[in-house]
């Protein structure tokens, strides 16, 4: 059914993305592609991957913007994927019922066995979160790694979306945003997290934590510049010898 | 939005086909058309042909045309599904009316009711087609109250032009229908002009700052796109025709879809049907070209809000 579920069951699984921490390394996007080319609705095809016009379906895309953060012009790395909205038209426009929102946890999915590839859902998404798979003729989108988070064959620590697991800076968190007491909800509250394009009205579940002002201006007395590290302070010959040996050995 | 030829053909051909069904049924029931066998065969044949070609072509852009039947299931929420259901239902009364016309040469009583039901379903189907686009809030140029009137008036006008052509080919006098058709084409032109006027003047509501949630007070710019080559989103939704090309194409739409057919019909009225066949052929050919360009522009001028994430400042 492409009508939205009447009740949400309270659970709203989603991501919290910290724009202050993200360094734009694309590890989450690559890891997402890697996982989802073998899991649910796999593979995630590419067209002409080694030619002059390569393209393919990715479920996570990392932009970089330039924006003012309290008076400073900053670079903001900005991952963009499905926000698993509470009231999205991408679900209701689907003529086949292939696009649906799960009642139990709010995840928005496409059934690759019934999707006819009409692409209407991608037109209805303001976030550009759905990408058509030209090889399979069906729509692809973030599944919140539904095949990881409930997967009992994985270690408990691995039962999080691939992007969250991959992020080397810890800029991504996963949890139940419908539960006020969850870690992610607390983070959102603490850092004034927001949903993208709230004005549009789809009630996105994923939240973004805004970039913080520059540390040298922060009220918490953060250092003006990084302190010199103990190693570079050291000038004794023996220390330099060890540094040289260390560099040599770690090549 | 990327203008896909299959969708352009679908909306224009089926629109004209339903318009033709509407006029055949309504005028036929009111005794304003000759209920004659071969005229019926040709007219209903052309109408069903256009509708069927249109519907088939709409399945060409599907990833899985063989699953198209599944699209009938979600009529409770989806305008695309409603369109499919309405299109199939429309075949039933319109088909029965066609049989009555062709086999019994009778359009009275119960057959007349069938014809009227077919006319209603033709209108309903055109409305559903337009609503597929008009219901999308992500595209300002489509989420506009004039989209349904544009689709309806163009479907009815092109259907009426086809009817005149068929009548001329069968040697019937068309003057009594040409005046109303002229008005109809004129009305369609006015609606389209108001539509353009509106979309040109209305404010672009959404901003890149709203989309990203970053610094509402100063301009946000995109520094780096996530990918160097266009992805699906940009291929499908990033397409927008340059303003100066659009202006030229709008001018062609005015000439071919509206002004030339109006002049041709006016001339036919003036010459009192002596050159009907030639002039109605000109009006149909010209309007087909014009409406095709109109539909191409309907897509090419539409800007999707996702363009904000790719650096557009407003949408
Ligand atoms: S982000 Fe797009 S695809 Fe995901 S639920 Fe919202 S509207 Fe649908
Ligand atoms: S592309 Fe598939 S999931 Fe999307 S609206 Fe069409 S049938 Fe539904």
Tab-separated table of C-alpha atoms and ligand atoms in Angstrom, chain A residues 81-91 99 101 106-109 121-122 124-130 140-142 202-206, chain B residues 138, ligand 1:
chain	number	residue	atom	x	y	z
A	81	UNK	CA	20.535	10.807	1.609
A	82	UNK	CA	16.925	9.769	2.237
A	83	UNK	CA	15.622	11.340	5.448
A	84	UNK	CA	12.900	8.698	5.913
A	85	UNK	CA	10.278	11.432	6.112
A	86	UNK	CA	7.138	10.961	8.169
A	87	UNK	CA	4.776	12.342	5.528
A	88	UNK	CA	6.529	12.024	2.175
A	89	UNK	CA	4.774	12.203	-1.183
A	90	UNK	CA	7.382	9.820	-2.632
A	91	UNK	CA	5.320	7.057	-1.042
A	99	UNK	CA	7.239	2.426	-2.490
A	101	UNK	CA	6.797	3.334	4.656
A	106	UNK	CA	9.286	4.280	9.782
A	107	UNK	CA	11.854	3.121	7.216
A	108	UNK	CA	10.897	4.093	3.638
A	109	UNK	CA	11.632	1.301	1.179
A	121	UNK	CA	8.590	8.874	-6.641
A	122	UNK	CA	11.938	10.455	-7.472
A	124	UNK	CA	8.139	13.782	-5.623
A	125	UNK	CA	11.233	13.794	-3.385
A	126	UNK	CA	12.553	17.320	-2.740
A	127	UNK	CA	15.861	15.927	-1.464
A	128	UNK	CA	16.951	14.063	-4.594
A	129	UNK	CA	17.310	10.982	-2.432
A	130	UNK	CA	16.088	8.401	-4.943
A	140	UNK	CA	16.871	2.637	-5.502
A	141	UNK	CA	17.129	4.522	-2.261
A	142	UNK	CA	18.644	4.416	1.219
A	202	UNK	CA	7.492	16.163	4.588
A	203	UNK	CA	8.606	15.947	8.249
A	204	UNK	CA	12.058	14.435	7.704
A	205	UNK	CA	13.166	12.052	10.470
A	206	UNK	CA	16.943	12.332	9.924
B	138	UNK	CA	8.456	19.775	-5.783
C	1	LIG	S1	13.924	11.927	1.659
C	1	LIG	FE1	12.832	11.715	-0.283
C	1	LIG	S2	12.820	9.500	-0.676
C	1	LIG	FE2	13.289	9.790	1.500
C	1	LIG	S3	11.282	9.662	2.534
C	1	LIG	FE3	11.719	11.839	2.182
C	1	LIG	S4	10.700	12.285	0.235
C	1	LIG	FE4	10.876	10.061	0.374
